[in-house]
């Protein structure tokens, strides 16, 4: 082992390696965020070469118009759906972490929806939900009558949240499965010898073992629920009471030419997501198990 | 080997020559030559019809090369590209640029309104401070596309003259045929914006837009917006539209009206050619005026479609200008597409034969106050040419939002009045 190499000062070399990722990070993340911060203090219409500076006026407007926040009620559907989704994913991850017949097939089936492009999913479910579509035909087949799944304002958000669950369960499942499989197998063997049931194994070995991942997934699920966009935007365009905060922001920027206000709304959403994350970390710190 | 070298040399010469023209052509040398890039939304015609246009143009100006760039998501993509200098030499002015005061920053003025207005229609639509920035490629009238067979089967043969007659006709269609009487295309959204263009038919008044700029309650009973939106509301409230508006689909609606599954759709006359192409029998597709008569006559505003403008950063403005003039005057594009010619003395399109038969009178809306209307509209977040508020209207009409027609109109009036006070203070 040539020790003298290790002693040599690092110099510019690490920076050279870092240059490309840092450049990409700056160009595609920080510079756009900084320019958005600037837009949020103007009343720019998105096209004009003139960007009149208005200071904090956009933020004042956001916080003095309660109807801009009403759309977060729609996010509640997705929050509930997200925790349902975590439950389902955890259930299947636990089941499939044990030796199961056709285990790999089921793993593939569960993960598959996440691989499909969001736009394609939206179109598939548009046909699924339409009157006389797949879902209605199925219901008719078992003797139930059809329903306007997207047309009825009482069910539209359940339908959309359901699509979201279908899409993201696979991702949660894979991450849970990975975490579960990293638990040393001798723990299971030992507990088997002590006569532990599957439920006891789950409760006392698996759950504590994957706590950090569960915490992370919950934060992602909550943040995702606040910023739902793709599926409702393609399927309903936010019509019929399915407008989310991000759809509202996009409408503001591109339908009503209020790019300044929309940028401010984007920052408010960012702040909200950070706040939710912080609160959740305070309520459920997940590293307690590792500290004595 | 010798051949190869000659080829390289020739290529080099061409390159040098090309650079040469680029460098010297500031656009003001008056020569019609060199290469121009034309942006278009008609991706379907780029390799066929537009190639022929370029050939014809080349016969007049042999030193010109016209290159087309077809763009699918035209408005959005071009709007973003316009923040650079590179958005072609000739382009269709994106409709998403709603504030006319931004035009001079991006487009070359083509002439004054009065001067170009002698020859061309629609010159005020993309004009700012008496300067015209775009010439229309084609023009539209506005009304309902309908399936003649279905309407005849329901026993309706003459165009309805009042909103009540129109609703009765749709009721007959519902009772006597299997067709959806009127298809809103709610989910795609933009077809709902076509209703706004009926304002000319209702008012028969060229000042309709200017008056709205000075009106505190455009949705009050008896006014233009009220008449248009009431008809849409009543159609949906009487269950004369599709059952589940959230799952409509524009592409399939084109063939549905052709095959008679759908009887009527509110669309500009630009749609007739497309609907006929999708219909098993193209003669089944007809065109109805909006069911309001003023002084015993139907009216329709006519308006320009996309307008060709010149990139202010173009290096070849004279050629670009020659192309725009040629396209408007000589290409015959409007007539071929079933549209109204941008030339005042242009031919009548056969797509509007139904309008001619019904004695529909055409006129152009005055756009002097459009900038104010847009400002109020944006400030109020209503979106006269956006889908959101008419989707809300349809939701109210089918009982999905718990609001009555009056609630919706009161809300619109309040927001309009508040925004107007804010904008014109």
XYZ file of C-alpha atoms in Angstrom:
717
model
C 0.000 0.000 0.000
C 1.750 3.235 -1.051
C 1.220 5.314 2.051
C 2.724 8.494 0.629
C -0.181 8.810 -1.769
C -2.607 8.948 1.064
C -0.616 11.665 2.763
C -0.679 13.907 -0.277
C -2.962 16.919 0.114
C -6.193 16.528 -1.791
C -5.903 19.906 -3.495
C -8.186 20.607 -6.414
C -8.856 17.012 -7.364
C -12.072 16.432 -5.326
C -13.431 19.691 -6.611
C -12.715 18.573 -10.124
C -14.845 15.508 -9.568
C -17.507 17.592 -7.895
C -17.537 20.261 -10.582
C -19.996 18.551 -12.887
C -22.635 17.596 -10.296
C -22.330 20.993 -8.629
C -22.701 22.715 -11.971
C -25.810 20.677 -12.768
C -27.209 21.365 -9.309
C -26.634 25.084 -9.722
C -27.967 25.321 -13.256
C -31.050 23.189 -12.774
C -31.939 23.810 -9.136
C -30.454 26.846 -7.434
C -30.430 29.362 -10.274
C -34.090 28.628 -11.205
C -35.090 28.877 -7.537
C -33.295 32.198 -7.209
C -34.941 33.570 -10.334
C -38.293 32.326 -9.053
C -37.668 34.213 -5.811
C -37.114 37.295 -7.931
C -40.284 36.671 -10.001
C -42.287 36.284 -6.807
C -41.532 39.893 -5.944
C -42.756 41.192 -9.313
C -46.078 41.313 -11.115
C -44.569 39.732 -14.243
C -47.086 38.316 -16.744
C -44.766 35.632 -18.115
C -44.058 37.231 -21.492
C -43.366 40.907 -21.078
C -39.834 42.258 -20.978
C -40.988 44.477 -18.136
C -41.161 43.002 -14.645
C -42.627 45.624 -12.326
C -41.270 45.185 -8.790
C -44.033 44.901 -6.186
C -42.120 43.788 -3.096
C -44.080 41.507 -0.767
C -47.427 42.326 -2.364
C -47.862 38.838 -3.857
C -47.301 37.218 -0.452
C -49.709 39.638 1.179
C -52.290 38.729 -1.454
C -51.855 34.995 -0.845
C -52.359 35.330 2.889
C -55.327 37.661 2.595
C -57.232 35.399 0.199
C -58.432 32.383 2.161
C -59.953 30.802 -0.948
C -56.420 30.155 -2.224
C -55.968 27.748 0.689
C -59.347 26.051 0.366
C -57.832 23.731 -2.226
C -55.754 22.132 0.524
C -58.960 20.404 1.603
C -58.578 18.355 -1.575
C -55.122 17.349 -0.359
C -56.731 15.681 2.664
C -58.078 12.963 0.377
C -54.563 12.291 -0.786
C -53.174 12.348 2.770
C -55.639 9.666 3.843
C -54.925 7.731 0.651
C -51.187 8.054 1.238
C -51.372 6.393 4.652
C -53.617 3.697 3.288
C -51.018 3.202 0.605
C -48.199 2.943 3.178
C -50.227 0.351 5.071
C -50.871 -1.747 1.990
C -47.242 -1.478 0.901
C -45.978 -2.468 4.354
C -48.383 -5.403 4.496
C -47.242 -6.812 1.177
C -43.580 -6.074 1.892
C -43.825 -8.048 5.115
C -45.671 -10.935 3.484
C -43.261 -11.165 0.600
C -40.182 -10.878 2.792
C -41.003 -14.376 4.019
C -40.694 -17.310 1.680
C -43.803 -17.205 -0.494
C -44.697 -19.227 -3.568
C -44.367 -17.076 -6.761
C -42.863 -14.372 -4.537
C -40.879 -12.745 -7.324
C -43.912 -12.680 -9.589
C -45.931 -10.855 -6.942
C -43.072 -8.443 -6.312
C -43.000 -7.659 -10.012
C -46.756 -7.189 -10.219
C -46.788 -4.836 -7.249
C -43.904 -2.733 -8.512
C -45.043 -2.598 -12.127
C -47.485 0.371 -11.887
C -44.690 2.627 -10.676
C -42.785 1.998 -13.901
C -45.647 3.202 -16.081
C -45.551 6.803 -17.163
C -47.940 9.059 -15.225
C -49.612 10.376 -18.363
C -50.308 6.860 -19.583
C -51.761 5.956 -16.186
C -54.048 8.966 -16.321
C -55.377 7.938 -19.716
C -55.809 4.311 -18.726
C -57.872 5.334 -15.707
C -59.869 7.808 -17.733
C -61.187 4.832 -19.689
C -61.443 2.813 -16.521
C -63.739 5.360 -14.850
C -65.875 6.490 -17.782
C -69.550 5.475 -17.920
C -69.741 1.964 -19.422
C -65.980 1.780 -18.935
C -63.985 -1.024 -17.352
C -65.048 -0.370 -13.770
C -68.735 -0.046 -14.602
C -68.656 -3.198 -16.729
C -67.083 -5.070 -13.828
C -69.709 -3.772 -11.418
C -72.498 -4.650 -13.843
C -71.042 -8.117 -14.131
C -71.399 -8.700 -10.397
C -74.856 -7.128 -10.431
C -74.081 -3.610 -9.187
C -75.023 -0.520 -11.132
C -72.590 1.963 -12.583
C -71.653 5.361 -11.254
C -70.076 8.582 -12.550
C -66.773 8.075 -10.781
C -65.268 11.333 -12.015
C -68.464 13.199 -12.833
C -69.917 12.976 -9.319
C -68.323 15.688 -7.166
C -68.635 13.420 -4.120
C -66.482 10.664 -5.575
C -64.109 12.437 -7.939
C -61.387 12.938 -5.334
C -61.664 9.369 -4.040
C -61.263 8.116 -7.601
C -58.228 10.293 -8.249
C -56.641 9.472 -4.899
C -57.255 5.800 -5.682
C -55.276 6.125 -8.902
C -52.499 7.719 -6.931
C -52.466 4.810 -4.460
C -52.357 2.339 -7.339
C -49.419 4.165 -8.814
C -47.189 4.705 -5.775
C -47.823 1.592 -3.675
C -45.181 -0.230 -5.693
C -42.472 2.272 -4.856
C -43.228 2.193 -1.123
C -43.399 -1.568 -1.281
C -39.945 -1.920 -2.818
C -38.358 0.439 -0.323
C -40.002 -1.350 2.603
C -38.990 -4.713 1.210
C -35.379 -3.572 0.867
C -35.350 -2.334 4.445
C -36.947 -5.517 5.769
C -34.487 -7.726 3.924
C -31.554 -5.863 5.461
C -32.630 -7.103 8.912
C -30.233 -9.913 9.863
C -31.913 -13.286 9.408
C -30.531 -14.703 12.692
C -33.032 -12.489 14.525
C -35.879 -14.371 12.829
C -34.246 -17.725 13.540
C -33.790 -16.869 17.192
C -37.370 -15.667 17.511
C -38.611 -18.782 15.695
C -36.856 -20.898 18.322
C -38.518 -18.863 21.046
C -41.859 -19.654 19.377
C -42.702 -16.132 18.211
C -45.670 -15.753 15.882
C -45.507 -13.907 12.589
C -47.298 -10.967 14.148
C -44.848 -10.845 17.053
C -41.968 -10.954 14.594
C -43.497 -8.060 12.699
C -44.251 -6.053 15.810
C -40.923 -6.529 17.572
C -38.365 -7.178 14.857
C -39.502 -5.771 11.532
C -41.214 -2.569 12.588
C -38.398 -1.329 14.843
C -35.898 -2.413 12.204
C -37.396 -0.311 9.420
C -38.461 2.669 11.525
C -36.265 5.195 9.691
C -37.664 4.100 6.342
C -41.243 4.306 7.630
C -40.537 7.831 8.889
C -39.023 8.884 5.588
C -41.894 7.385 3.598
C -44.461 9.200 5.720
C -42.753 12.514 5.144
C -42.587 11.883 1.414
C -46.236 10.816 1.413
C -47.353 13.951 3.245
C -45.264 16.262 1.096
C -46.525 14.458 -1.990
C -50.135 14.890 -0.870
C -49.692 18.623 -0.515
C -48.245 18.940 -3.993
C -50.379 16.498 -6.000
C -50.446 17.515 -9.627
C -49.908 15.119 -12.482
C -52.819 12.712 -12.224
C -55.651 15.161 -11.437
C -54.258 17.673 -13.946
C -54.342 15.228 -16.820
C -57.529 13.454 -15.835
C -59.781 16.360 -14.860
C -57.677 19.499 -15.268
C -58.772 20.416 -11.761
C -62.422 20.617 -12.777
C -65.358 19.432 -10.655
C -63.754 20.300 -7.337
C -60.552 18.346 -7.862
C -58.269 21.379 -8.044
C -55.105 21.030 -5.985
C -52.736 23.752 -4.897
C -50.254 23.073 -7.678
C -52.989 23.054 -10.336
C -54.157 26.357 -8.951
C -50.612 27.701 -9.175
C -50.263 26.572 -12.775
C -53.630 28.146 -13.647
C -52.524 31.380 -12.051
C -49.296 31.481 -14.052
C -50.522 30.285 -17.436
C -54.228 31.051 -17.590
C -54.325 34.381 -15.811
C -50.794 35.550 -16.628
C -49.873 36.068 -12.979
C -46.430 34.496 -12.973
C -45.353 36.710 -10.070
C -48.190 35.556 -7.853
C -47.751 31.945 -8.960
C -44.049 32.034 -8.038
C -44.978 33.332 -4.606
C -47.501 30.500 -4.271
C -44.790 28.009 -5.160
C -42.645 29.395 -2.353
C -45.526 29.196 0.085
C -45.964 25.539 -0.850
C -42.253 24.920 -0.339
C -42.457 26.556 3.093
C -45.499 24.436 3.985
C -43.781 21.220 2.985
C -40.719 22.152 5.051
C -42.976 23.014 7.983
C -44.854 19.724 7.803
C -41.573 17.843 7.612
C -40.184 19.712 10.603
C -43.296 19.134 12.701
C -43.280 15.485 11.824
C -39.619 15.115 12.728
C -40.312 16.737 16.070
C -43.300 14.528 16.805
C -41.756 11.268 15.619
C -37.990 11.420 15.811
C -36.881 8.187 14.228
C -33.333 7.832 15.491
C -34.248 7.195 19.114
C -33.775 3.463 18.683
C -30.120 3.907 17.731
C -29.231 6.260 20.580
C -28.956 4.731 24.032
C -10.305 10.829 -54.480
C -10.466 13.768 -56.839
C -14.224 13.727 -56.713
C -14.188 13.674 -52.936
C -11.998 16.748 -52.766
C -14.175 18.593 -55.204
C -17.156 17.755 -53.033
C -15.486 19.088 -49.912
C -14.418 22.217 -51.744
C -17.916 22.788 -53.041
C -19.351 22.298 -49.572
C -16.835 24.760 -48.192
C -17.818 27.310 -50.817
C -21.472 26.870 -49.969
C -20.682 27.251 -46.282
C -18.685 30.410 -46.881
C -21.425 31.754 -49.103
C -24.037 30.941 -46.505
C -22.081 32.680 -43.784
C -21.614 35.607 -46.120
C -25.310 36.109 -46.697
C -26.026 35.691 -43.024
C -23.553 38.353 -42.094
C -24.571 40.923 -44.670
C -28.327 40.382 -44.592
C -29.390 42.660 -41.809
C -32.840 42.414 -43.290
C -33.088 45.923 -44.650
C -31.333 45.484 -47.977
C -34.618 45.055 -49.823
C -33.470 41.829 -51.467
C -35.735 38.808 -51.398
C -33.232 35.998 -50.976
C -31.620 33.690 -48.469
C -33.142 31.291 -46.018
C -36.115 31.867 -43.759
C -37.476 29.581 -41.056
C -41.239 29.487 -40.665
C -42.776 28.130 -37.451
C -46.184 26.522 -37.801
C -48.677 24.625 -35.690
C -49.812 22.569 -38.688
C -47.574 19.564 -38.193
C -49.993 17.658 -40.418
C -49.229 19.877 -43.422
C -45.534 20.580 -42.965
C -44.338 17.846 -45.301
C -47.140 18.075 -47.814
C -49.001 21.269 -48.520
C -46.412 23.615 -47.034
C -43.703 22.086 -49.257
C -45.859 23.002 -52.261
C -46.278 26.549 -50.958
C -42.507 26.846 -50.627
C -42.096 25.647 -54.219
C -44.597 28.186 -55.503
C -42.903 30.949 -53.539
C -39.564 29.884 -54.949
C -40.818 30.286 -58.487
C -41.303 33.977 -57.752
C -38.115 34.387 -55.744
C -35.597 31.754 -56.923
C -32.911 32.668 -54.380
C -35.100 31.948 -51.379
C -35.140 28.843 -49.266
C -38.122 28.353 -46.945
C -37.685 25.923 -44.077
C -40.659 24.912 -41.945
C -40.656 23.869 -38.336
C -43.843 22.119 -37.221
C -44.531 22.400 -33.501
C -47.186 20.270 -31.804
C -47.732 22.162 -28.569
C -47.406 25.404 -30.494
C -48.556 28.101 -28.105
C -46.705 26.919 -25.026
C -43.505 25.976 -26.755
C -43.188 29.146 -28.793
C -44.076 31.353 -25.839
C -41.112 29.887 -23.965
C -38.792 30.117 -26.979
C -39.622 33.785 -27.308
C -37.461 34.536 -24.280
C -34.507 33.799 -26.581
C -33.797 35.394 -29.975
C -34.288 32.134 -31.782
C -37.922 31.755 -32.706
C -37.793 31.540 -36.499
C -38.078 34.357 -39.023
C -41.813 34.040 -39.580
C -44.038 32.661 -36.846
C -47.657 32.531 -35.799
C -48.084 34.963 -32.935
C -48.970 32.721 -29.962
C -52.477 33.324 -28.657
C -51.148 33.025 -25.142
C -49.628 36.484 -25.571
C -52.688 38.327 -24.423
C -51.249 41.714 -23.604
C -50.904 43.528 -26.905
C -48.427 46.004 -25.433
C -45.845 43.197 -25.468
C -46.034 42.785 -29.250
C -43.516 45.534 -30.154
C -40.851 43.801 -28.051
C -41.024 40.630 -30.093
C -42.402 41.371 -33.550
C -41.620 43.647 -36.439
C -44.414 46.140 -37.258
C -45.943 45.405 -40.670
C -47.688 48.701 -41.285
C -50.430 50.918 -39.948
C -53.940 49.697 -39.246
C -55.529 52.096 -41.728
C -53.117 51.215 -44.521
C -53.237 47.425 -44.164
C -56.904 47.572 -43.253
C -57.785 48.609 -46.792
C -56.655 45.287 -48.113
C -56.817 42.822 -45.224
C -59.327 41.667 -42.670
C -58.549 41.124 -38.988
C -55.726 43.691 -38.866
C -56.720 45.136 -35.471
C -56.543 41.826 -33.623
C -52.764 41.844 -33.205
C -52.173 45.568 -33.342
C -50.822 47.991 -30.786
C -50.873 51.779 -31.057
C -52.057 51.708 -34.675
C -49.295 49.334 -35.790
C -50.150 45.881 -37.119
C -47.894 43.012 -36.000
C -49.524 40.050 -37.682
C -51.551 39.093 -40.757
C -54.101 36.333 -40.326
C -53.534 33.052 -42.155
C -57.257 32.354 -42.228
C -60.451 33.497 -40.541
C -63.439 31.963 -38.793
C -67.127 32.495 -38.299
C -68.809 31.123 -35.175
C -71.739 28.850 -34.558
C -72.668 25.233 -33.908
C -71.424 22.305 -35.942
C -74.244 19.772 -36.252
C -75.165 16.477 -37.815
C -77.829 17.242 -40.414
C -79.185 13.698 -40.468
C -79.793 13.609 -36.721
C -81.430 17.018 -36.650
C -83.643 16.040 -39.601
C -84.579 12.768 -37.881
C -85.757 14.828 -34.912
C -87.865 16.907 -37.269
C -85.850 20.111 -37.007
C -84.986 21.483 -40.409
C -84.724 25.262 -40.008
C -82.072 26.906 -37.804
C -83.602 27.794 -34.388
C -84.020 31.544 -34.016
C -84.181 31.878 -30.243
C -82.472 30.092 -27.333
C -85.877 28.555 -26.431
C -86.278 27.144 -29.960
C -82.767 25.797 -29.738
C -83.505 24.026 -26.442
C -86.733 22.625 -27.901
C -84.799 21.309 -30.877
C -82.309 19.608 -28.557
C -85.221 18.122 -26.570
C -86.662 16.702 -29.792
C -83.296 15.197 -30.603
C -83.127 13.618 -27.167
C -86.662 12.210 -27.457
C -86.572 11.003 -31.030
C -82.988 9.889 -31.580
C -80.209 8.120 -29.681
C -77.784 10.995 -30.146
C -76.334 13.167 -27.387
C -78.071 16.460 -28.245
C -75.075 18.672 -27.440
C -71.551 17.575 -26.564
C -69.673 20.083 -24.403
C -66.188 18.547 -24.580
C -65.874 19.625 -20.940
C -62.800 17.583 -20.085
C -60.598 18.890 -22.887
C -61.772 22.269 -21.781
C -60.731 24.462 -24.682
C -63.873 23.660 -26.705
C -65.813 25.411 -23.944
C -63.903 28.589 -24.711
C -65.473 28.607 -28.181
C -68.724 29.801 -26.606
C -67.094 33.162 -25.952
C -66.918 33.828 -29.691
C -70.711 33.754 -29.870
C -70.688 37.254 -28.401
C -70.803 38.683 -31.934
C -73.865 36.630 -32.858
C -75.756 37.741 -29.770
C -74.990 41.433 -29.907
C -74.574 42.046 -33.647
C -72.506 44.941 -32.368
C -68.906 45.621 -33.419
C -68.421 47.481 -30.134
C -69.261 44.431 -28.000
C -65.745 44.051 -26.630
C -65.236 47.770 -26.015
C -68.537 47.957 -24.175
C -67.518 45.124 -21.899
C -64.458 47.119 -20.867
C -66.797 49.779 -19.504
C -69.431 47.450 -18.035
C -69.734 46.691 -14.324
C -72.097 43.758 -14.760
C -71.603 41.951 -18.079
C -73.557 38.959 -16.763
C -76.700 40.951 -15.957
C -79.945 39.693 -17.457
C -80.280 40.541 -21.137
C -76.604 41.252 -21.733
C -74.420 39.319 -24.155
C -72.467 37.213 -21.631
C -75.716 36.358 -19.877
C -77.346 35.141 -23.089
C -74.396 32.966 -24.080
C -73.794 31.419 -20.685
C -77.518 30.968 -19.994
C -77.855 28.847 -23.097
C -74.949 26.623 -22.046
C -76.343 26.413 -18.516
C -79.858 25.548 -19.693
C -78.615 22.901 -22.108
C -76.769 21.132 -19.309
C -79.462 21.737 -16.661
C -82.083 20.150 -18.945
C -79.820 17.112 -19.349
C -79.333 17.796 -23.049
C -75.554 17.338 -22.848
C -73.426 14.210 -22.356
C -74.003 12.262 -19.121
C -70.550 12.377 -17.612
C -68.724 15.505 -18.803
C -65.548 14.515 -16.939
C -64.758 11.741 -19.410
C -65.332 13.501 -22.750
C -62.694 13.237 -25.427
C -62.163 15.690 -28.273
C -60.516 13.310 -30.722
C -63.353 10.785 -30.550
C -65.999 13.517 -30.542
C -64.968 14.348 -34.103
C -66.100 10.988 -35.386
C -69.043 10.816 -32.965
C -70.677 13.831 -34.601
C -69.981 12.344 -38.022
C -71.628 9.037 -37.157
C -74.566 10.711 -35.437
C -73.814 9.711 -31.832
C -73.541 13.414 -31.134
C -75.894 15.937 -32.717
C -74.339 19.320 -31.975
C -71.100 20.934 -30.813
C -70.193 24.589 -30.282
C -67.110 25.129 -32.438
C -65.656 27.790 -34.700
C -65.987 27.294 -38.441
C -62.358 26.124 -38.542
C -63.660 22.786 -37.261
C -65.898 22.022 -40.234
C -63.098 20.700 -42.458
C -61.816 18.451 -39.654
C -65.269 17.161 -38.743
C -66.048 16.396 -42.368
C -62.776 14.529 -42.722
C -63.743 12.363 -39.740
C -67.315 11.757 -40.927
C -68.372 8.736 -42.998
C -70.461 11.088 -45.143
C -69.054 14.585 -45.165
C -72.334 16.147 -46.293
C -73.863 15.222 -42.925
C -71.870 17.939 -41.178
C -73.577 21.311 -41.264
C -73.166 24.617 -39.501
C -75.811 26.491 -37.490
C -75.796 30.124 -36.419
C -76.083 30.940 -32.707
C -79.841 31.011 -32.004
C -80.294 34.747 -31.616
C -81.592 37.130 -34.249
C -81.119 40.873 -34.250
C -83.494 42.817 -36.501
C -84.748 39.567 -37.986
C -81.318 38.373 -39.030
C -78.619 36.006 -37.829
C -75.189 37.524 -37.294
C -71.739 36.145 -36.735
C -68.578 37.938 -35.809
C -65.689 36.833 -37.950
C -62.228 36.743 -36.477
C -58.742 35.900 -37.616
C -57.108 32.613 -36.724
C -53.359 32.588 -35.988
C -51.483 35.532 -37.460
C -48.105 35.452 -39.170
C -45.615 37.877 -37.669
C -41.910 38.575 -38.161
C -39.387 37.880 -35.413
C -37.861 41.225 -34.462
C -34.475 39.476 -34.286
C -34.777 38.031 -37.790
C -31.766 38.457 -40.033
C -33.873 38.301 -43.149
C -36.858 40.528 -42.572
C -37.491 41.474 -46.202
C -37.818 37.863 -47.254
C -39.931 37.125 -44.191
C -42.215 39.979 -45.145
C -42.464 38.764 -48.723
C -43.465 35.333 -47.439
C -46.179 36.738 -45.140
C -47.651 38.866 -47.923
C -47.524 36.005 -50.377
C -49.078 33.611 -47.866
C -51.983 35.932 -47.179
C -52.591 36.951 -50.796
C -51.541 34.132 -53.066
C -51.280 30.847 -51.171
C -55.048 30.269 -51.031
C -54.418 28.560 -47.676
C -57.571 29.988 -46.069
C -59.908 28.718 -48.773
C -58.201 25.338 -48.897
C -58.767 25.011 -45.142
C -62.387 26.087 -45.396
C -61.711 29.418 -43.709
C -62.532 33.015 -44.465
C -59.841 34.659 -46.575
C -57.707 37.296 -44.833
C -58.199 39.376 -47.990
C -61.226 41.636 -47.966
C -62.143 40.617 -51.508
C -61.210 36.973 -50.972
C -63.487 34.089 -52.006
C -66.282 32.740 -49.797
C -65.440 29.289 -48.389
C -67.815 26.428 -49.209
C -67.807 25.373 -45.549
C -70.017 28.343 -44.757
C -72.652 27.594 -47.394
C -75.130 26.928 -44.557
C -74.503 30.390 -43.165
C -75.022 31.925 -46.585
C -78.284 30.016 -46.937
C -79.450 31.185 -43.501
C -78.619 34.759 -44.468
C -76.039 35.217 -41.694
C -74.446 38.661 -41.702
C -70.743 38.925 -40.913
C -68.961 41.712 -39.152
C -65.659 42.275 -37.373
C -65.479 43.131 -33.694
C -63.575 46.297 -32.832
C -60.594 45.489 -30.606
C -59.664 48.969 -29.406
C -60.293 48.152 -25.728
C -59.110 44.529 -25.768
C -56.083 45.356 -23.657
C -58.385 46.653 -20.911
C -60.734 43.679 -21.179
C -57.791 41.280 -20.838
C -56.461 43.162 -17.824
C -59.816 43.048 -16.052
C -60.271 39.421 -17.031
C -56.854 38.420 -15.648
C -57.273 40.449 -12.491
C -60.693 38.888 -11.874
C -59.253 35.435 -12.663
C -62.349 34.662 -14.724
C -60.747 33.739 -18.037
C -63.221 34.565 -20.806
C -61.102 32.519 -23.170
C -60.145 29.932 -20.552
C -62.080 26.829 -19.682
C -62.261 27.170 -15.916
C -65.265 29.378 -15.460
C -67.415 27.603 -18.041
C -66.518 24.277 -16.455
C -67.804 25.799 -13.220
C -70.950 26.847 -15.057
C -71.496 23.310 -16.338
C -70.864 21.937 -12.831
C -73.499 24.288 -11.423
C -75.938 23.370 -14.182
C -75.652 19.635 -13.543
C -76.025 20.215 -9.811
C -72.479 19.250 -8.928
C -71.447 22.416 -7.146
C -74.646 23.350 -5.347
C -74.724 26.770 -6.995
C -77.663 28.185 -8.916
C -77.376 29.991 -12.224
C -77.941 33.283 -10.443
C -75.185 32.479 -7.905
C -72.736 31.928 -10.722
C -73.670 35.097 -12.581
C -73.695 37.203 -9.404
C -70.249 35.921 -8.535
C -68.948 36.704 -12.032
C -70.441 40.191 -11.943
C -68.935 40.940 -8.538
C -65.491 39.732 -9.521
C -65.644 41.622 -12.817
C -66.713 44.866 -11.146
C -64.045 44.615 -8.451
C -61.317 43.849 -10.968
C -62.479 46.658 -13.212
C -62.294 49.118 -10.345
C -58.781 47.859 -9.567
C -57.525 48.005 -13.151
C -59.008 51.311 -14.245
C -58.449 53.236 -11.029
